[in-house]
């Protein structure tokens, strides 16, 4: 098996609401568990930033499907690399609503104060997602919307 990590940013087609986020997370949770994909989805009202990890063929197939999803647009690949071990092994799809995050860690990972994932390098996106994952593990990150 060839393990890969993929990170992309996208823009939601319309301002995100609870129903849309819950529908995405519930589908992702079920499907990703079945396919042994792990990852994390961060979002605010208008953007998504997602990391996917798993077998290369399975991750590539999923990414192709995600690209055609009408709930978002302008999906932009920020990072794609082979990895020896997963960095987000705990969740089929962990999540964090950046709107509700006090003391946002955004400033540490980009020069921007608001969440503009298209402007981030792959490395900055990975370090932001890694920090959000840690906050989530410690129970400090809001999820859902
Ligand atoms: P179906 O669920 O049968 O859907 C058919 C088509 O309708 C697809 O094009 C689908 O994209 C679209 N669709 C489905 N539900 C809705 C809806 N409520 N409103 C509008 N269009 C809809 N899926 C995963 O399995 N794993 C993930 O990690 C994952 N991450 C995602 C992240 C984002 C930001 C988004 C927007 C979607 C994500 N999805 C994820 C969902 C993915 O895009 C597909 O919808 C899902 O994989 C189901 O595909 P399907 O072929 O079974 O189609």
Tab-separated table of C-alpha atoms and ligand atoms in Angstrom:
chain	number	residue	atom	x	y	z
A	1	UNK	CA	0.000	0.000	0.000
A	2	UNK	CA	1.221	3.478	-0.868
A	3	UNK	CA	0.152	5.950	1.822
A	4	UNK	CA	-0.423	9.571	0.742
A	5	UNK	CA	-1.520	12.829	2.306
A	6	UNK	CA	-3.534	15.366	0.283
A	7	UNK	CA	-4.564	18.882	1.318
A	8	UNK	CA	-6.852	21.169	-0.662
A	9	UNK	CA	-8.696	24.431	-0.118
A	10	UNK	CA	-12.067	25.343	-1.588
A	11	UNK	CA	-14.823	27.929	-1.370
A	12	UNK	CA	-18.368	27.012	-0.376
A	13	UNK	CA	-20.911	27.724	-3.078
A	14	UNK	CA	-23.146	29.522	-0.566
A	15	UNK	CA	-22.594	30.592	3.051
A	16	UNK	CA	-22.258	27.420	5.108
A	17	UNK	CA	-25.095	26.329	7.346
A	18	UNK	CA	-25.416	23.564	9.892
A	19	UNK	CA	-27.331	21.210	7.598
A	20	UNK	CA	-24.700	21.355	4.869
A	21	UNK	CA	-21.799	20.799	7.262
A	22	UNK	CA	-23.575	17.928	9.001
A	23	UNK	CA	-24.444	16.271	5.685
A	24	UNK	CA	-20.822	16.457	4.513
A	25	UNK	CA	-19.386	15.238	7.826
A	26	UNK	CA	-21.807	12.372	8.180
A	27	UNK	CA	-21.169	11.107	4.626
A	28	UNK	CA	-17.421	11.588	5.051
A	29	UNK	CA	-17.370	9.795	8.401
A	30	UNK	CA	-19.175	6.746	7.060
A	31	UNK	CA	-17.435	6.506	3.704
A	32	UNK	CA	-13.947	7.255	5.010
A	33	UNK	CA	-14.216	4.602	7.748
A	34	UNK	CA	-15.168	2.033	5.140
A	35	UNK	CA	-12.199	3.018	2.955
A	36	UNK	CA	-9.663	3.446	5.760
A	37	UNK	CA	-9.279	7.157	4.992
A	38	UNK	CA	-8.469	9.529	7.849
A	39	UNK	CA	-8.345	13.303	7.877
A	40	UNK	CA	-9.595	16.621	9.104
A	41	UNK	CA	-11.900	19.338	7.740
A	42	UNK	CA	-11.592	22.958	8.886
A	43	UNK	CA	-14.091	25.534	7.700
A	44	UNK	CA	-15.487	28.990	8.284
A	45	UNK	CA	-18.644	30.425	6.700
A	46	UNK	CA	-17.135	30.486	3.208
A	47	UNK	CA	-14.129	28.172	2.959
A	48	UNK	CA	-12.985	24.610	3.463
A	49	UNK	CA	-9.501	23.302	4.181
A	50	UNK	CA	-9.269	19.510	4.223
A	51	UNK	CA	-6.545	16.916	4.676
A	52	UNK	CA	-7.102	13.337	3.495
A	53	UNK	CA	-4.805	10.394	4.240
A	54	UNK	CA	-4.920	6.836	3.001
A	55	UNK	CA	-4.030	4.517	0.180
A	56	UNK	CA	-3.076	6.589	-2.890
A	57	UNK	CA	-5.654	5.045	-5.202
A	58	UNK	CA	-8.483	5.462	-2.673
A	59	UNK	CA	-7.527	9.056	-1.796
A	60	UNK	CA	-7.221	9.984	-5.485
A	61	UNK	CA	-10.646	8.497	-6.260
A	62	UNK	CA	-12.242	10.361	-3.363
A	63	UNK	CA	-10.584	13.648	-4.316
A	64	UNK	CA	-11.929	13.292	-7.864
A	65	UNK	CA	-15.431	12.862	-6.425
A	66	UNK	CA	-15.029	15.780	-4.018
A	67	UNK	CA	-13.923	18.023	-6.917
A	68	UNK	CA	-17.309	17.597	-8.620
A	69	UNK	CA	-19.362	18.279	-5.486
A	70	UNK	CA	-21.638	21.280	-6.157
A	71	UNK	CA	-21.492	22.423	-2.531
A	72	UNK	CA	-18.086	23.961	-3.125
A	73	UNK	CA	-15.998	25.436	-5.906
A	74	UNK	CA	-12.431	26.487	-6.840
A	75	UNK	CA	-10.915	23.414	-5.131
A	76	UNK	CA	-7.161	24.010	-5.141
A	77	UNK	CA	-4.551	21.390	-4.319
A	78	UNK	CA	-2.095	22.716	-1.712
A	79	UNK	CA	-0.121	19.575	-0.812
A	80	UNK	CA	0.223	16.026	-2.110
A	81	UNK	CA	2.949	13.753	-0.739
A	82	UNK	CA	3.794	10.225	0.229
A	83	UNK	CA	3.905	9.612	3.974
A	84	UNK	CA	5.257	6.736	6.083
A	85	UNK	CA	2.587	7.066	8.757
A	86	UNK	CA	-0.640	8.976	9.213
A	87	UNK	CA	-0.584	12.345	10.978
A	88	UNK	CA	-4.383	12.393	11.525
A	89	UNK	CA	-4.971	8.763	12.525
A	90	UNK	CA	-7.753	9.385	15.040
A	91	UNK	CA	-10.575	10.565	12.813
A	92	UNK	CA	-12.348	9.264	9.734
A	93	UNK	CA	-13.028	13.002	9.434
A	94	UNK	CA	-12.217	15.315	12.340
A	95	UNK	CA	-13.584	18.816	12.015
A	96	UNK	CA	-13.241	22.316	13.341
A	97	UNK	CA	-15.455	25.358	12.847
A	98	UNK	CA	-13.040	28.279	12.702
A	99	UNK	CA	-15.880	30.749	13.271
A	100	UNK	CA	-16.226	29.592	16.843
A	101	UNK	CA	-12.579	29.233	17.754
A	102	UNK	CA	-11.453	31.626	20.468
A	103	UNK	CA	-7.826	32.821	20.242
A	104	UNK	CA	-7.633	31.653	16.666
A	105	UNK	CA	-4.303	30.069	15.791
A	106	UNK	CA	-4.608	31.435	12.221
A	107	UNK	CA	-2.116	34.218	12.779
A	108	UNK	CA	0.616	31.726	13.638
A	109	UNK	CA	0.236	29.957	10.295
A	110	UNK	CA	-0.335	32.765	7.845
A	111	UNK	CA	0.267	36.464	7.630
A	112	UNK	CA	-3.496	36.897	7.307
A	113	UNK	CA	-5.890	37.488	10.152
A	114	UNK	CA	-8.919	35.994	8.416
A	115	UNK	CA	-9.120	32.432	7.088
A	116	UNK	CA	-7.969	32.592	3.462
A	117	UNK	CA	-6.782	29.051	2.712
A	118	UNK	CA	-6.099	29.787	-0.980
A	119	UNK	CA	-3.299	32.085	0.156
A	120	UNK	CA	-1.625	29.424	2.314
A	121	UNK	CA	1.353	27.288	1.334
A	122	UNK	CA	0.942	23.535	1.700
A	123	UNK	CA	3.280	23.575	4.694
A	124	UNK	CA	1.318	26.351	6.435
A	125	UNK	CA	-1.956	24.548	5.747
A	126	UNK	CA	-0.556	21.323	7.217
A	127	UNK	CA	0.730	23.049	10.338
A	128	UNK	CA	-2.609	24.839	10.868
A	129	UNK	CA	-4.555	21.577	10.466
A	130	UNK	CA	-2.109	19.816	12.810
A	131	UNK	CA	-2.652	22.454	15.478
A	132	UNK	CA	-6.449	22.366	15.050
A	133	UNK	CA	-6.291	18.573	15.320
A	134	UNK	CA	-4.412	18.874	18.615
A	135	UNK	CA	-6.905	21.433	19.939
A	136	UNK	CA	-9.740	19.082	18.911
A	137	UNK	CA	-8.085	16.110	20.643
A	138	UNK	CA	-7.870	18.189	23.801
A	139	UNK	CA	-11.573	18.999	23.458
A	140	UNK	CA	-11.082	22.715	22.774
A	141	UNK	CA	-12.301	23.069	19.197
A	142	UNK	CA	-15.898	23.690	18.221
A	143	UNK	CA	-17.313	21.368	15.591
A	144	UNK	CA	-20.491	21.291	13.550
A	145	UNK	CA	-21.491	24.956	13.141
B	1	LIG	P1	-24.053	10.857	-3.676
B	1	LIG	O1	-23.995	11.053	-2.192
B	1	LIG	O2	-25.011	9.858	-4.228
B	1	LIG	O3	-24.298	12.283	-4.354
B	1	LIG	C1	-24.451	12.440	-5.769
B	1	LIG	C2	-24.002	13.831	-6.204
B	1	LIG	O4	-24.687	14.862	-5.481
B	1	LIG	C3	-22.522	14.041	-5.949
B	1	LIG	O5	-22.023	14.867	-6.979
B	1	LIG	C4	-22.494	14.794	-4.645
B	1	LIG	O6	-21.321	15.572	-4.585
B	1	LIG	C5	-23.760	15.616	-4.715
B	1	LIG	N1	-24.411	15.816	-3.411
B	1	LIG	C6	-24.531	14.914	-2.414
B	1	LIG	N2	-25.193	15.438	-1.377
B	1	LIG	C7	-25.524	16.715	-1.738
B	1	LIG	C8	-26.218	17.795	-1.093
B	1	LIG	N3	-26.727	17.663	0.147
B	1	LIG	N4	-26.336	18.967	-1.749
B	1	LIG	C9	-25.830	19.130	-2.989
B	1	LIG	N5	-25.168	18.143	-3.653
B	1	LIG	C10	-25.013	16.951	-3.042
B	1	LIG	N6	-17.108	12.539	0.983
B	1	LIG	C11	-16.419	11.528	1.523
B	1	LIG	O7	-16.781	10.370	1.325
B	1	LIG	N7	-15.299	11.774	2.278
B	1	LIG	C12	-14.844	13.043	2.531
B	1	LIG	O8	-13.847	13.205	3.240
B	1	LIG	C13	-15.562	14.121	1.979
B	1	LIG	N8	-15.175	15.404	2.178
B	1	LIG	C14	-15.887	16.420	1.598
B	1	LIG	C15	-15.478	17.744	1.798
B	1	LIG	C16	-16.178	18.794	1.218
B	1	LIG	C17	-15.718	20.202	1.430
B	1	LIG	C18	-17.326	18.521	0.422
B	1	LIG	C19	-18.095	19.658	-0.198
B	1	LIG	C20	-17.743	17.222	0.215
B	1	LIG	C21	-17.048	16.160	0.804
B	1	LIG	N9	-17.446	14.853	0.634
B	1	LIG	C22	-16.723	13.817	1.195
B	1	LIG	C23	-18.658	14.503	-0.120
B	1	LIG	C24	-18.302	14.065	-1.543
B	1	LIG	O9	-18.078	15.192	-2.345
B	1	LIG	C25	-19.452	13.235	-2.139
B	1	LIG	O10	-20.654	13.929	-2.019
B	1	LIG	C26	-19.576	11.943	-1.374
B	1	LIG	O11	-18.348	11.251	-1.428
B	1	LIG	C27	-20.709	11.080	-1.921
B	1	LIG	O12	-20.510	10.799	-3.231
B	1	LIG	P2	-21.424	9.772	-4.003
B	1	LIG	O13	-20.739	9.474	-5.285
B	1	LIG	O14	-21.795	8.619	-3.110
B	1	LIG	O15	-22.652	10.614	-4.360
